[in-house]
């Protein structure tokens, strides 16, 4: 149904949409699924379990509604023992959920809010790197919205987060969330801009150490488990790309 909406509402929805709404229980309908946590009243750390364990079904929704556009929480479950997460952020920040027709680039809000959420005592069993405040401009003033950044470099318990934000390199890629039509020139610009971000190379700048730095990030947690010192090359990479 969202394909018919331009600003989160439709003053005159078609007949089929009105008919479908009779069978939908709630706004922003995504999926109504059987509750796999029904009856699970005790959490894995001895605390109170899932708060909706008494429900027969769960109404699932887009994580962006809670400003968690990056689906990181499923990856940091303790049982997974994840070493590194590549967080590619194409969020359009700087507007409310009700206004999805504006241009914008990510400013770290989704990464920061996930970090902030996991500092709550209710999530004490989940390890996650500290992230600078994106709400007061600390994140963008450090330049983390315009370059790859590693979070958690000195945290032995949390997974390493390699944050790759969408930003202008060679083409404008700050399109509104609700835009669905693109020219071939725009599409080509998306691919070129994304390639430059992923490879850290463009017509005016090339980081020849980037492939090695990626490799250093990939093996960092295993290095810690092996009680080995960082190589000189990896130390230089972490000095360059780790959040300060």
PDB file of C-alpha atoms in Angstrom:
ATOM      1  CA  UNK A   1       0.000   0.000   0.000  1.00  0.00           C
ATOM      2  CA  UNK A   2       2.871   2.374   0.621  1.00  0.00           C
ATOM      3  CA  UNK A   3       3.501   2.691  -3.117  1.00  0.00           C
ATOM      4  CA  UNK A   4       0.352   4.819  -3.314  1.00  0.00           C
ATOM      5  CA  UNK A   5       1.486   7.205  -0.587  1.00  0.00           C
ATOM      6  CA  UNK A   6       3.613  10.289  -1.057  1.00  0.00           C
ATOM      7  CA  UNK A   7       3.736  11.741   2.451  1.00  0.00           C
ATOM      8  CA  UNK A   8       2.520   8.947   4.704  1.00  0.00           C
ATOM      9  CA  UNK A   9      -1.183   9.464   3.970  1.00  0.00           C
ATOM     10  CA  UNK A  10      -3.661   9.329   1.110  1.00  0.00           C
ATOM     11  CA  UNK A  11      -6.769  11.541   1.397  1.00  0.00           C
ATOM     12  CA  UNK A  12      -8.665   9.481  -1.168  1.00  0.00           C
ATOM     13  CA  UNK A  13      -7.399   5.871  -1.243  1.00  0.00           C
ATOM     14  CA  UNK A  14      -8.692   3.564  -4.002  1.00  0.00           C
ATOM     15  CA  UNK A  15     -11.495   1.087  -3.329  1.00  0.00           C
ATOM     16  CA  UNK A  16      -9.130  -1.903  -3.005  1.00  0.00           C
ATOM     17  CA  UNK A  17      -7.131  -0.056  -0.354  1.00  0.00           C
ATOM     18  CA  UNK A  18     -10.274   0.701   1.641  1.00  0.00           C
ATOM     19  CA  UNK A  19     -11.341  -2.942   1.391  1.00  0.00           C
ATOM     20  CA  UNK A  20      -7.915  -4.201   2.437  1.00  0.00           C
ATOM     21  CA  UNK A  21      -7.911  -1.892   5.449  1.00  0.00           C
ATOM     22  CA  UNK A  22     -10.907  -3.768   6.858  1.00  0.00           C
ATOM     23  CA  UNK A  23      -8.625  -6.760   7.414  1.00  0.00           C
ATOM     24  CA  UNK A  24      -5.613  -4.862   8.721  1.00  0.00           C
ATOM     25  CA  UNK A  25      -5.187  -4.415  12.465  1.00  0.00           C
ATOM     26  CA  UNK A  26      -3.259  -1.177  12.864  1.00  0.00           C
ATOM     27  CA  UNK A  27      -1.258   1.457  11.009  1.00  0.00           C
ATOM     28  CA  UNK A  28       1.983   0.918   9.105  1.00  0.00           C
ATOM     29  CA  UNK A  29       1.128  -2.735   8.583  1.00  0.00           C
ATOM     30  CA  UNK A  30       4.177  -4.813   7.701  1.00  0.00           C
ATOM     31  CA  UNK A  31       3.552  -8.390   8.857  1.00  0.00           C
ATOM     32  CA  UNK A  32       1.338 -10.067  11.436  1.00  0.00           C
ATOM     33  CA  UNK A  33       3.113 -13.287  12.429  1.00  0.00           C
ATOM     34  CA  UNK A  34       2.726 -15.985  15.113  1.00  0.00           C
ATOM     35  CA  UNK A  35       4.616 -15.046  18.276  1.00  0.00           C
ATOM     36  CA  UNK A  36       7.670 -17.354  18.582  1.00  0.00           C
ATOM     37  CA  UNK A  37       8.341 -15.980  22.080  1.00  0.00           C
ATOM     38  CA  UNK A  38       4.938 -16.783  23.507  1.00  0.00           C
ATOM     39  CA  UNK A  39       5.272 -17.986  27.094  1.00  0.00           C
ATOM     40  CA  UNK A  40       8.946 -16.999  27.324  1.00  0.00           C
ATOM     41  CA  UNK A  41       8.577 -14.981  30.506  1.00  0.00           C
ATOM     42  CA  UNK A  42      12.191 -15.247  31.713  1.00  0.00           C
ATOM     43  CA  UNK A  43      15.095 -13.623  29.888  1.00  0.00           C
ATOM     44  CA  UNK A  44      18.436 -15.251  29.103  1.00  0.00           C
ATOM     45  CA  UNK A  45      20.093 -13.260  31.883  1.00  0.00           C
ATOM     46  CA  UNK A  46      17.491 -14.112  34.537  1.00  0.00           C
ATOM     47  CA  UNK A  47      15.601 -10.872  34.026  1.00  0.00           C
ATOM     48  CA  UNK A  48      12.035 -10.356  32.867  1.00  0.00           C
ATOM     49  CA  UNK A  49      11.631 -11.887  29.434  1.00  0.00           C
ATOM     50  CA  UNK A  50       9.969 -10.665  26.282  1.00  0.00           C
ATOM     51  CA  UNK A  51       7.349  -8.107  27.299  1.00  0.00           C
ATOM     52  CA  UNK A  52       4.788  -9.351  24.765  1.00  0.00           C
ATOM     53  CA  UNK A  53       5.191 -13.044  25.589  1.00  0.00           C
ATOM     54  CA  UNK A  54       1.461 -13.274  26.281  1.00  0.00           C
ATOM     55  CA  UNK A  55       0.416 -12.312  22.740  1.00  0.00           C
ATOM     56  CA  UNK A  56      -0.600 -14.835  20.084  1.00  0.00           C
ATOM     57  CA  UNK A  57       0.752 -12.729  17.214  1.00  0.00           C
ATOM     58  CA  UNK A  58       3.302  -9.958  16.707  1.00  0.00           C
ATOM     59  CA  UNK A  59       2.908  -6.952  14.422  1.00  0.00           C
ATOM     60  CA  UNK A  60       6.279  -6.432  12.736  1.00  0.00           C
ATOM     61  CA  UNK A  61       7.270  -3.022  11.423  1.00  0.00           C
ATOM     62  CA  UNK A  62      10.152  -1.269   9.690  1.00  0.00           C
ATOM     63  CA  UNK A  63      13.045  -0.618  12.075  1.00  0.00           C
ATOM     64  CA  UNK A  64      13.282   2.915  10.681  1.00  0.00           C
ATOM     65  CA  UNK A  65      10.162   3.771  12.682  1.00  0.00           C
ATOM     66  CA  UNK A  66      12.392   3.523  15.775  1.00  0.00           C
ATOM     67  CA  UNK A  67      15.303   5.240  13.971  1.00  0.00           C
ATOM     68  CA  UNK A  68      17.187   1.932  13.720  1.00  0.00           C
ATOM     69  CA  UNK A  69      17.575   1.891   9.952  1.00  0.00           C
ATOM     70  CA  UNK A  70      20.676  -0.275  10.256  1.00  0.00           C
ATOM     71  CA  UNK A  71      19.496  -3.757  11.377  1.00  0.00           C
ATOM     72  CA  UNK A  72      22.382  -4.274  13.804  1.00  0.00           C
ATOM     73  CA  UNK A  73      20.576  -5.736  16.810  1.00  0.00           C
ATOM     74  CA  UNK A  74      20.080  -9.237  15.314  1.00  0.00           C
ATOM     75  CA  UNK A  75      23.816  -9.389  14.569  1.00  0.00           C
ATOM     76  CA  UNK A  76      25.015  -8.625  18.094  1.00  0.00           C
ATOM     77  CA  UNK A  77      23.210 -11.473  19.826  1.00  0.00           C
ATOM     78  CA  UNK A  78      25.769 -13.013  22.238  1.00  0.00           C
ATOM     79  CA  UNK A  79      25.292 -16.501  20.776  1.00  0.00           C
ATOM     80  CA  UNK A  80      26.460 -15.319  17.357  1.00  0.00           C
ATOM     81  CA  UNK A  81      29.951 -14.245  18.488  1.00  0.00           C
ATOM     82  CA  UNK A  82      30.219 -11.876  15.526  1.00  0.00           C
ATOM     83  CA  UNK A  83      33.701 -10.416  14.974  1.00  0.00           C
ATOM     84  CA  UNK A  84      32.940  -7.548  12.613  1.00  0.00           C
ATOM     85  CA  UNK A  85      29.888  -5.872  11.083  1.00  0.00           C
ATOM     86  CA  UNK A  86      29.934  -3.843   7.873  1.00  0.00           C
ATOM     87  CA  UNK A  87      27.331  -1.129   8.478  1.00  0.00           C
ATOM     88  CA  UNK A  88      26.488   0.542   5.163  1.00  0.00           C
ATOM     89  CA  UNK A  89      24.314   3.552   5.967  1.00  0.00           C
ATOM     90  CA  UNK A  90      22.150   5.107   3.247  1.00  0.00           C
ATOM     91  CA  UNK A  91      19.721   6.750   5.651  1.00  0.00           C
ATOM     92  CA  UNK A  92      18.180  10.090   4.734  1.00  0.00           C
ATOM     93  CA  UNK A  93      18.623  12.005   7.988  1.00  0.00           C
ATOM     94  CA  UNK A  94      17.407  15.436   9.000  1.00  0.00           C
ATOM     95  CA  UNK A  95      13.644  14.999   8.735  1.00  0.00           C
ATOM     96  CA  UNK A  96      10.783  13.433  10.649  1.00  0.00           C
ATOM     97  CA  UNK A  97       9.261  10.069   9.774  1.00  0.00           C
ATOM     98  CA  UNK A  98       6.175  11.886   8.487  1.00  0.00           C
ATOM     99  CA  UNK A  99       8.176  13.798   5.871  1.00  0.00           C
ATOM    100  CA  UNK A 100       9.952  11.267   3.633  1.00  0.00           C
ATOM    101  CA  UNK A 101      10.162  13.540   0.585  1.00  0.00           C
ATOM    102  CA  UNK A 102      13.307  15.503   1.442  1.00  0.00           C
ATOM    103  CA  UNK A 103      16.893  14.984   0.354  1.00  0.00           C
ATOM    104  CA  UNK A 104      19.593  14.052   2.836  1.00  0.00           C
ATOM    105  CA  UNK A 105      22.673  12.023   3.709  1.00  0.00           C
ATOM    106  CA  UNK A 106      23.225   9.932   6.869  1.00  0.00           C
ATOM    107  CA  UNK A 107      24.588  11.769   9.899  1.00  0.00           C
ATOM    108  CA  UNK A 108      25.181   8.776  12.182  1.00  0.00           C
ATOM    109  CA  UNK A 109      21.840   8.996  13.994  1.00  0.00           C
ATOM    110  CA  UNK A 110      20.871   5.366  13.460  1.00  0.00           C
ATOM    111  CA  UNK A 111      24.274   4.080  14.651  1.00  0.00           C
ATOM    112  CA  UNK A 112      24.242   6.414  17.657  1.00  0.00           C
ATOM    113  CA  UNK A 113      20.701   5.488  18.727  1.00  0.00           C
ATOM    114  CA  UNK A 114      21.540   1.780  18.586  1.00  0.00           C
ATOM    115  CA  UNK A 115      24.573   2.429  20.787  1.00  0.00           C
ATOM    116  CA  UNK A 116      22.477   4.548  23.145  1.00  0.00           C
ATOM    117  CA  UNK A 117      19.768   1.893  23.382  1.00  0.00           C
ATOM    118  CA  UNK A 118      22.287  -0.781  24.338  1.00  0.00           C
ATOM    119  CA  UNK A 119      23.623   1.321  27.211  1.00  0.00           C
ATOM    120  CA  UNK A 120      20.296   0.767  28.967  1.00  0.00           C
ATOM    121  CA  UNK A 121      20.569  -1.706  31.891  1.00  0.00           C
ATOM    122  CA  UNK A 122      17.946  -3.891  30.217  1.00  0.00           C
ATOM    123  CA  UNK A 123      20.521  -4.666  27.500  1.00  0.00           C
ATOM    124  CA  UNK A 124      23.492  -5.292  29.778  1.00  0.00           C
ATOM    125  CA  UNK A 125      24.244  -8.621  28.104  1.00  0.00           C
ATOM    126  CA  UNK A 126      24.825  -7.040  24.690  1.00  0.00           C
ATOM    127  CA  UNK A 127      28.233  -5.579  23.850  1.00  0.00           C
ATOM    128  CA  UNK A 128      28.327  -2.650  21.419  1.00  0.00           C
ATOM    129  CA  UNK A 129      30.916   0.073  20.781  1.00  0.00           C
ATOM    130  CA  UNK A 130      30.386   3.593  22.080  1.00  0.00           C
ATOM    131  CA  UNK A 131      29.403   6.013  19.310  1.00  0.00           C
ATOM    132  CA  UNK A 132      29.697   9.833  19.429  1.00  0.00           C
ATOM    133  CA  UNK A 133      26.477  11.786  19.858  1.00  0.00           C
ATOM    134  CA  UNK A 134      24.874  12.357  16.474  1.00  0.00           C
ATOM    135  CA  UNK A 135      22.125  14.556  17.903  1.00  0.00           C
ATOM    136  CA  UNK A 136      24.444  17.380  19.017  1.00  0.00           C
ATOM    137  CA  UNK A 137      26.712  17.259  15.962  1.00  0.00           C
ATOM    138  CA  UNK A 138      29.650  15.456  17.579  1.00  0.00           C
ATOM    139  CA  UNK A 139      29.456  12.650  15.007  1.00  0.00           C
ATOM    140  CA  UNK A 140      29.537  14.895  11.944  1.00  0.00           C
ATOM    141  CA  UNK A 141      32.071  17.345  13.389  1.00  0.00           C
ATOM    142  CA  UNK A 142      34.496  14.418  13.645  1.00  0.00           C
ATOM    143  CA  UNK A 143      33.929  13.693   9.951  1.00  0.00           C
ATOM    144  CA  UNK A 144      32.546  10.203  10.508  1.00  0.00           C
ATOM    145  CA  UNK A 145      29.691  10.927   8.080  1.00  0.00           C
ATOM    146  CA  UNK A 146      32.131  11.431   5.199  1.00  0.00           C
ATOM    147  CA  UNK A 147      34.611   8.557   5.496  1.00  0.00           C
ATOM    148  CA  UNK A 148      34.878   4.912   6.610  1.00  0.00           C
ATOM    149  CA  UNK A 149      35.237   4.617  10.379  1.00  0.00           C
ATOM    150  CA  UNK A 150      35.929   1.698  12.694  1.00  0.00           C
ATOM    151  CA  UNK A 151      34.092   1.725  16.022  1.00  0.00           C
ATOM    152  CA  UNK A 152      35.147  -0.542  18.889  1.00  0.00           C
ATOM    153  CA  UNK A 153      38.854  -0.736  18.048  1.00  0.00           C
ATOM    154  CA  UNK A 154      39.839  -0.887  21.726  1.00  0.00           C
ATOM    155  CA  UNK A 155      36.790  -2.790  22.987  1.00  0.00           C
ATOM    156  CA  UNK A 156      37.670  -6.503  23.247  1.00  0.00           C
ATOM    157  CA  UNK A 157      34.078  -7.553  23.964  1.00  0.00           C
ATOM    158  CA  UNK A 158      32.087  -5.707  21.313  1.00  0.00           C
ATOM    159  CA  UNK A 159      32.118  -6.562  17.614  1.00  0.00           C
ATOM    160  CA  UNK A 160      34.100  -4.206  15.431  1.00  0.00           C
ATOM    161  CA  UNK A 161      31.780  -1.923  13.441  1.00  0.00           C
ATOM    162  CA  UNK A 162      33.025  -0.741  10.050  1.00  0.00           C
ATOM    163  CA  UNK A 163      30.749   2.199   9.277  1.00  0.00           C
ATOM    164  CA  UNK A 164      30.454   3.137   5.594  1.00  0.00           C
ATOM    165  CA  UNK A 165      28.146   6.153   5.162  1.00  0.00           C
ATOM    166  CA  UNK A 166      26.679   7.271   1.887  1.00  0.00           C
ATOM    167  CA  UNK A 167      28.124  10.680   1.030  1.00  0.00           C
ATOM    168  CA  UNK A 168      28.939  12.746  -2.023  1.00  0.00           C
ATOM    169  CA  UNK A 169      32.094  11.672  -3.829  1.00  0.00           C
ATOM    170  CA  UNK A 170      31.332  11.855  -7.527  1.00  0.00           C
ATOM    171  CA  UNK A 171      27.531  12.044  -7.775  1.00  0.00           C
ATOM    172  CA  UNK A 172      24.528  13.276  -5.837  1.00  0.00           C
ATOM    173  CA  UNK A 173      23.032  10.275  -4.012  1.00  0.00           C
ATOM    174  CA  UNK A 174      20.915  11.963  -1.319  1.00  0.00           C
ATOM    175  CA  UNK A 175      17.574  11.065  -2.890  1.00  0.00           C
ATOM    176  CA  UNK A 176      14.328  11.219  -0.876  1.00  0.00           C
ATOM    177  CA  UNK A 177      13.064   8.021   0.712  1.00  0.00           C
ATOM    178  CA  UNK A 178       9.849   8.056  -1.321  1.00  0.00           C
ATOM    179  CA  UNK A 179      11.486   8.639  -4.707  1.00  0.00           C
ATOM    180  CA  UNK A 180      10.953   5.558  -6.878  1.00  0.00           C
ATOM    181  CA  UNK A 181      11.836   6.767 -10.390  1.00  0.00           C
ATOM    182  CA  UNK A 182      15.435   7.394 -11.441  1.00  0.00           C
ATOM    183  CA  UNK A 183      17.141   8.325 -14.689  1.00  0.00           C
ATOM    184  CA  UNK A 184      19.884   6.146 -16.153  1.00  0.00           C
ATOM    185  CA  UNK A 185      22.333   8.940 -15.369  1.00  0.00           C
ATOM    186  CA  UNK A 186      21.289   8.906 -11.698  1.00  0.00           C
ATOM    187  CA  UNK A 187      21.546   5.113 -11.519  1.00  0.00           C
ATOM    188  CA  UNK A 188      25.028   5.201 -13.028  1.00  0.00           C
ATOM    189  CA  UNK A 189      25.943   7.883 -10.493  1.00  0.00           C
ATOM    190  CA  UNK A 190      24.814   5.653  -7.625  1.00  0.00           C
ATOM    191  CA  UNK A 191      27.056   2.817  -8.786  1.00  0.00           C
ATOM    192  CA  UNK A 192      30.048   5.069  -9.394  1.00  0.00           C
ATOM    193  CA  UNK A 193      29.673   6.878  -6.076  1.00  0.00           C
ATOM    194  CA  UNK A 194      29.232   3.609  -4.192  1.00  0.00           C
ATOM    195  CA  UNK A 195      32.277   2.129  -5.906  1.00  0.00           C
ATOM    196  CA  UNK A 196      34.403   5.100  -4.857  1.00  0.00           C
ATOM    197  CA  UNK A 197      33.241   4.770  -1.246  1.00  0.00           C
ATOM    198  CA  UNK A 198      33.815   1.012  -1.147  1.00  0.00           C
ATOM    199  CA  UNK A 199      37.281   1.197  -2.709  1.00  0.00           C
ATOM    200  CA  UNK A 200      38.378   4.533  -1.215  1.00  0.00           C
ATOM    201  CA  UNK A 201      39.465   5.720  -4.620  1.00  0.00           C
ATOM    202  CA  UNK A 202      38.343   8.378  -7.067  1.00  0.00           C
ATOM    203  CA  UNK A 203      39.847  10.725  -9.629  1.00  0.00           C
ATOM    204  CA  UNK A 204      41.497  12.875  -6.961  1.00  0.00           C
ATOM    205  CA  UNK A 205      42.258  10.449  -4.122  1.00  0.00           C
ATOM    206  CA  UNK A 206      43.379   6.840  -3.749  1.00  0.00           C
ATOM    207  CA  UNK A 207      44.271   5.097  -0.487  1.00  0.00           C
ATOM    208  CA  UNK A 208      46.623   2.281  -1.544  1.00  0.00           C
ATOM    209  CA  UNK A 209      46.500   0.865   2.000  1.00  0.00           C
ATOM    210  CA  UNK A 210      42.699   0.470   2.057  1.00  0.00           C
ATOM    211  CA  UNK A 211      42.627  -3.220   0.996  1.00  0.00           C
ATOM    212  CA  UNK A 212      45.182  -4.078   3.685  1.00  0.00           C
ATOM    213  CA  UNK A 213      43.257  -2.019   6.246  1.00  0.00           C
ATOM    214  CA  UNK A 214      40.095  -3.972   5.441  1.00  0.00           C
ATOM    215  CA  UNK A 215      42.007  -7.193   6.003  1.00  0.00           C
ATOM    216  CA  UNK A 216      43.324  -5.884   9.328  1.00  0.00           C
ATOM    217  CA  UNK A 217      39.782  -5.111  10.462  1.00  0.00           C
ATOM    218  CA  UNK A 218      38.563  -8.569   9.443  1.00  0.00           C
ATOM    219  CA  UNK A 219      41.180 -10.413  11.503  1.00  0.00           C
ATOM    220  CA  UNK A 220      41.288  -8.053  14.505  1.00  0.00           C
ATOM    221  CA  UNK A 221      39.125 -10.129  16.868  1.00  0.00           C
ATOM    222  CA  UNK A 222      40.971 -13.323  15.975  1.00  0.00           C
ATOM    223  CA  UNK A 223      44.234 -11.483  16.658  1.00  0.00           C
ATOM    224  CA  UNK A 224      42.952 -10.684  20.150  1.00  0.00           C
ATOM    225  CA  UNK A 225      41.910 -14.296  20.725  1.00  0.00           C
ATOM    226  CA  UNK A 226      45.384 -15.414  19.658  1.00  0.00           C
ATOM    227  CA  UNK A 227      46.998 -12.910  22.056  1.00  0.00           C
ATOM    228  CA  UNK A 228      49.095 -11.518  19.225  1.00  0.00           C
ATOM    229  CA  UNK A 229      50.293  -7.948  18.816  1.00  0.00           C
ATOM    230  CA  UNK A 230      49.071  -5.849  15.912  1.00  0.00           C
ATOM    231  CA  UNK A 231      51.445  -5.634  13.002  1.00  0.00           C
ATOM    232  CA  UNK A 232      52.918  -2.268  12.130  1.00  0.00           C
ATOM    233  CA  UNK A 233      50.719  -2.063   9.065  1.00  0.00           C
ATOM    234  CA  UNK A 234      47.541  -2.814  11.029  1.00  0.00           C
ATOM    235  CA  UNK A 235      48.526  -0.327  13.739  1.00  0.00           C
ATOM    236  CA  UNK A 236      48.873   2.366  11.075  1.00  0.00           C
ATOM    237  CA  UNK A 237      45.493   1.411   9.603  1.00  0.00           C
ATOM    238  CA  UNK A 238      43.750   1.549  12.969  1.00  0.00           C
ATOM    239  CA  UNK A 239      45.355   4.901  13.721  1.00  0.00           C
ATOM    240  CA  UNK A 240      43.901   6.212  10.470  1.00  0.00           C
ATOM    241  CA  UNK A 241      40.411   4.700  10.505  1.00  0.00           C
ATOM    242  CA  UNK A 242      39.458   4.082  14.159  1.00  0.00           C
ATOM    243  CA  UNK A 243      37.085   6.490  15.877  1.00  0.00           C
ATOM    244  CA  UNK A 244      38.922   8.691  18.342  1.00  0.00           C
TER     245      UNK A 244
END
